Amino acid sequence: MSAEMAGDYLTYRMASGRGRTRVLRVGVAAGLVAAAAAAWVAVATTGGGASGAAVAAGSLPRVSDFSLASVRPGQPSVSLSAEAGRPVVLSFFASWCDGCQAELKAMRQVVATAPKNVAVIGVDVNDSSAAARSLLAADHLTYPVGADTAGNVASSAGLVGLPTTLFFNASHKAIGQVVGPLTPAAAAPWLRRIG
């Protein structure tokens, strides 16, 4: 999927306590809908009255521990295990992705509203660290960001596009995912669940 297509839709996936997954997709291009029809099954969501879709196969991406050099020179490497015992918001983005640029403008508010025990980690995918640093500085974001220069972490997680944000509980099990630009409103229920 191209960066432009990845930024053109929003998928909101919610794992319920009963093991089901509900997804709300907004603004999907007609061609993407046709291509994804085999993988998605339309259902009605229980919240907000909007129409949505459920994942046929039904699992969230799995992210193994990783260690990435920081995009900020002189900073320690970035890893999931460094936040052992803490819930984590893991944000995959790139400076070349329009949707990611929009998301990063909202991330300052997301970080400000996150419970104090929740760690926020960024993963800059297939990008130059200088471009990522510039984008992060423009939005006054200071959380740790690792350079996934070859896209290995994103690829091993099986991500379908950028930006993608994963929400992990304190045991680092993914319980939620937002594909597309994260907003404070979309982040709020996940921050309550993991915090």
GROMACS .gro file of C-alpha atoms in nm:
model
  195
    1MET     CA    1   0.000   0.000   0.000
    2SER     CA    2   0.141   0.343  -0.090
    3ALA     CA    3   0.204   0.607   0.173
    4GLU     CA    4  -0.068   0.821   0.018
    5MET     CA    5  -0.325   0.538   0.044
    6ALA     CA    6  -0.219   0.459   0.399
    7GLY     CA    7  -0.288   0.819   0.499
    8ASP     CA    8  -0.628   0.823   0.327
    9TYR     CA    9  -0.815   0.594   0.563
   10LEU     CA   10  -0.868   0.533   0.928
   11THR     CA   11  -0.920   0.192   1.075
   12TYR     CA   12  -1.010   0.171   1.438
   13ARG     CA   13  -0.989  -0.176   1.585
   14MET     CA   14  -1.120  -0.257   1.930
   15ALA     CA   15  -1.067  -0.589   2.102
   16SER     CA   16  -1.353  -0.662   2.341
   17GLY     CA   17  -1.327  -0.867   2.656
   18ARG     CA   18  -1.500  -1.156   2.476
   19GLY     CA   19  -1.223  -1.194   2.219
   20ARG     CA   20  -1.413  -1.027   1.935
   21THR     CA   21  -1.275  -0.739   1.734
   22ARG     CA   22  -1.478  -0.444   1.610
   23VAL     CA   23  -1.341  -0.210   1.350
   24LEU     CA   24  -1.459   0.130   1.236
   25ARG     CA   25  -1.326   0.241   0.899
   26VAL     CA   26  -1.380   0.593   0.776
   27GLY     CA   27  -1.304   0.743   0.434
   28VAL     CA   28  -1.171   0.433   0.257
   29ALA     CA   29  -1.103   0.485  -0.113
   30ALA     CA   30  -1.328   0.278  -0.341
   31GLY     CA   31  -1.036   0.081  -0.484
   32LEU     CA   32  -0.909  -0.007  -0.138
   33VAL     CA   33  -1.255  -0.130  -0.036
   34ALA     CA   34  -1.265  -0.366  -0.335
   35ALA     CA   35  -0.915  -0.498  -0.263
   36ALA     CA   36  -0.988  -0.546   0.105
   37ALA     CA   37  -1.333  -0.703   0.060
   38ALA     CA   38  -1.196  -1.055   0.094
   39ALA     CA   39  -1.033  -0.971   0.428
   40TRP     CA   40  -1.306  -0.761   0.588
   41VAL     CA   41  -1.664  -0.846   0.683
   42ALA     CA   42  -1.910  -0.559   0.732
   43VAL     CA   43  -2.089  -0.532   1.064
   44ALA     CA   44  -2.251  -0.256   1.268
   45THR     CA   45  -2.049  -0.115   1.553
   46THR     CA   46  -2.199  -0.086   1.897
   47GLY     CA   47  -2.071   0.263   1.963
   48GLY     CA   48  -2.128   0.589   1.782
   49GLY     CA   49  -2.387   0.454   1.539
   50ALA     CA   50  -2.138   0.437   1.253
   51SER     CA   51  -2.102   0.145   1.021
   52GLY     CA   52  -1.784  -0.058   1.051
   53ALA     CA   53  -1.616  -0.387   0.973
   54ALA     CA   54  -1.475  -0.677   1.169
   55VAL     CA   55  -1.150  -0.851   1.088
   56ALA     CA   56  -1.224  -1.196   0.948
   57ALA     CA   57  -0.906  -1.354   1.082
   58GLY     CA   58  -0.923  -1.134   1.390
   59SER     CA   59  -0.579  -1.081   1.545
   60LEU     CA   60  -0.383  -0.770   1.626
   61PRO     CA   61  -0.022  -0.737   1.512
   62ARG     CA   62   0.237  -0.904   1.733
   63VAL     CA   63   0.544  -0.700   1.811
   64SER     CA   64   0.844  -0.886   1.947
   65ASP     CA   65   1.092  -0.690   2.153
   66PHE     CA   66   1.320  -0.476   1.941
   67SER     CA   67   1.618  -0.250   1.993
   68LEU     CA   68   1.651   0.046   1.758
   69ALA     CA   69   1.897   0.332   1.752
   70SER     CA   70   1.734   0.656   1.858
   71VAL     CA   71   1.660   0.909   1.584
   72ARG     CA   72   1.811   1.165   1.825
   73PRO     CA   73   2.193   1.146   1.836
   74GLY     CA   74   2.335   1.070   2.179
   75GLN     CA   75   2.010   0.922   2.312
   76PRO     CA   76   1.986   0.559   2.431
   77SER     CA   77   1.850   0.291   2.201
   78VAL     CA   78   1.474   0.244   2.198
   79SER     CA   79   1.313  -0.086   2.292
   80LEU     CA   80   0.985  -0.227   2.416
   81SER     CA   81   1.160  -0.413   2.699
   82ALA     CA   82   1.295  -0.083   2.838
   83GLU     CA   83   0.935  -0.018   2.945
   84ALA     CA   84   0.887  -0.354   3.120
   85GLY     CA   85   0.581  -0.353   3.346
   86ARG     CA   86   0.437  -0.036   3.193
   87PRO     CA   87   0.154  -0.001   2.940
   88VAL     CA   88   0.284   0.129   2.606
   89VAL     CA   89   0.150   0.334   2.315
   90LEU     CA   90   0.363   0.235   2.014
   91SER     CA   91   0.337   0.479   1.722
   92PHE     CA   92   0.469   0.376   1.377
   93PHE     CA   93   0.519   0.674   1.143
   94ALA     CA   94   0.743   0.830   0.877
   95SER     CA   95   0.811   1.191   0.780
   96TRP     CA   96   0.719   1.120   0.416
   97CYS     CA   97   0.367   1.005   0.513
   98ASP     CA   98   0.102   1.281   0.498
   99GLY     CA   99  -0.125   1.103   0.747
  100CYS     CA  100   0.169   1.067   0.986
  101GLN     CA  101   0.239   1.440   0.972
  102ALA     CA  102  -0.123   1.507   1.067
  103GLU     CA  103  -0.106   1.250   1.347
  104LEU     CA  104   0.212   1.393   1.499
  105LYS     CA  105   0.043   1.732   1.531
  106ALA     CA  106  -0.215   1.562   1.759
  107MET     CA  107   0.034   1.346   1.950
  108ARG     CA  108   0.129   1.622   2.193
  109GLN     CA  109  -0.230   1.623   2.325
  110VAL     CA  110  -0.240   1.241   2.327
  111VAL     CA  111   0.082   1.231   2.533
  112ALA     CA  112  -0.048   1.501   2.769
  113THR     CA  113  -0.369   1.307   2.840
  114ALA     CA  114  -0.200   0.967   2.881
  115PRO     CA  115  -0.188   0.834   3.238
  116LYS     CA  116   0.155   0.888   3.399
  117ASN     CA  117   0.234   0.514   3.400
  118VAL     CA  118   0.186   0.483   3.021
  119ALA     CA  119   0.500   0.500   2.805
  120VAL     CA  120   0.485   0.641   2.452
  121ILE     CA  121   0.737   0.509   2.199
  122GLY     CA  122   0.773   0.609   1.835
  123VAL     CA  123   0.908   0.393   1.552
  124ASP     CA  124   1.021   0.589   1.245
  125VAL     CA  125   0.981   0.353   0.947
  126ASN     CA  126   1.186   0.360   0.622
  127ASP     CA  127   1.291   0.717   0.681
  128SER     CA  128   1.594   0.934   0.749
  129SER     CA  129   1.653   1.017   1.114
  130ALA     CA  130   1.717   1.382   1.023
  131ALA     CA  131   1.372   1.413   0.861
  132ALA     CA  132   1.208   1.244   1.161
  133ARG     CA  133   1.393   1.471   1.408
  134SER     CA  134   1.278   1.777   1.217
  135LEU     CA  135   0.915   1.663   1.222
  136LEU     CA  136   0.927   1.572   1.592
  137ALA     CA  137   1.090   1.904   1.683
  138ALA     CA  138   0.829   2.101   1.488
  139ASP     CA  139   0.556   1.934   1.695
  140HIS     CA  140   0.754   1.959   2.024
  141LEU     CA  141   0.750   1.581   2.079
  142THR     CA  142   1.015   1.443   2.312
  143TYR     CA  143   0.920   1.077   2.370
  144PRO     CA  144   1.173   0.810   2.260
  145VAL     CA  145   1.172   0.734   1.887
  146GLY     CA  146   1.367   0.449   1.727
  147ALA     CA  147   1.489   0.441   1.367
  148ASP     CA  148   1.343   0.138   1.185
  149THR     CA  149   1.546   0.234   0.878
  150ALA     CA  150   1.489  -0.091   0.688
  151GLY     CA  151   1.130  -0.132   0.813
  152ASN     CA  152   1.210  -0.463   0.983
  153VAL     CA  153   1.008  -0.399   1.301
  154ALA     CA  154   0.707  -0.270   1.106
  155SER     CA  155   0.731  -0.560   0.861
  156SER     CA  156   0.760  -0.827   1.131
  157ALA     CA  157   0.450  -0.680   1.299
  158GLY     CA  158   0.261  -0.718   0.969
  159LEU     CA  159   0.144  -0.357   0.959
  160VAL     CA  160  -0.084  -0.268   0.669
  161GLY     CA  161  -0.002   0.102   0.649
  162LEU     CA  162   0.126   0.415   0.820
  163PRO     CA  163   0.057   0.567   1.057
  164THR     CA  164  -0.033   0.278   1.286
  165THR     CA  165  -0.060   0.301   1.663
  166LEU     CA  166  -0.070  -0.004   1.890
  167PHE     CA  167  -0.185  -0.002   2.252
  168PHE     CA  168  -0.020  -0.254   2.488
  169ASN     CA  169  -0.118  -0.347   2.842
  170ALA     CA  170   0.147  -0.370   3.116
  171SER     CA  171   0.231  -0.727   3.003
  172HIS     CA  172   0.302  -0.586   2.654
  173LYS     CA  173   0.012  -0.768   2.493
  174ALA     CA  174  -0.146  -0.562   2.214
  175ILE     CA  175  -0.509  -0.489   2.301
  176GLY     CA  176  -0.591  -0.221   2.046
  177GLN     CA  177  -0.485  -0.064   1.719
  178VAL     CA  178  -0.556   0.251   1.521
  179VAL     CA  179  -0.447   0.251   1.156
  180GLY     CA  180  -0.448   0.601   1.015
  181PRO     CA  181  -0.397   0.933   1.193
  182LEU     CA  182  -0.454   0.896   1.566
  183THR     CA  183  -0.667   1.165   1.727
  184PRO     CA  184  -0.704   1.242   2.097
  185ALA     CA  185  -1.066   1.117   2.079
  186ALA     CA  186  -0.961   0.784   1.921
  187ALA     CA  187  -0.678   0.743   2.174
  188ALA     CA  188  -0.888   0.821   2.484
  189PRO     CA  189  -1.067   0.484   2.528
  190TRP     CA  190  -0.741   0.294   2.478
  191LEU     CA  191  -0.552   0.512   2.723
  192ARG     CA  192  -0.824   0.443   2.982
  193ARG     CA  193  -0.802   0.067   2.919
  194ILE     CA  194  -0.424   0.038   2.938
  195GLY     CA  195  -0.362   0.305   3.205
   0.00000   0.00000   0.00000
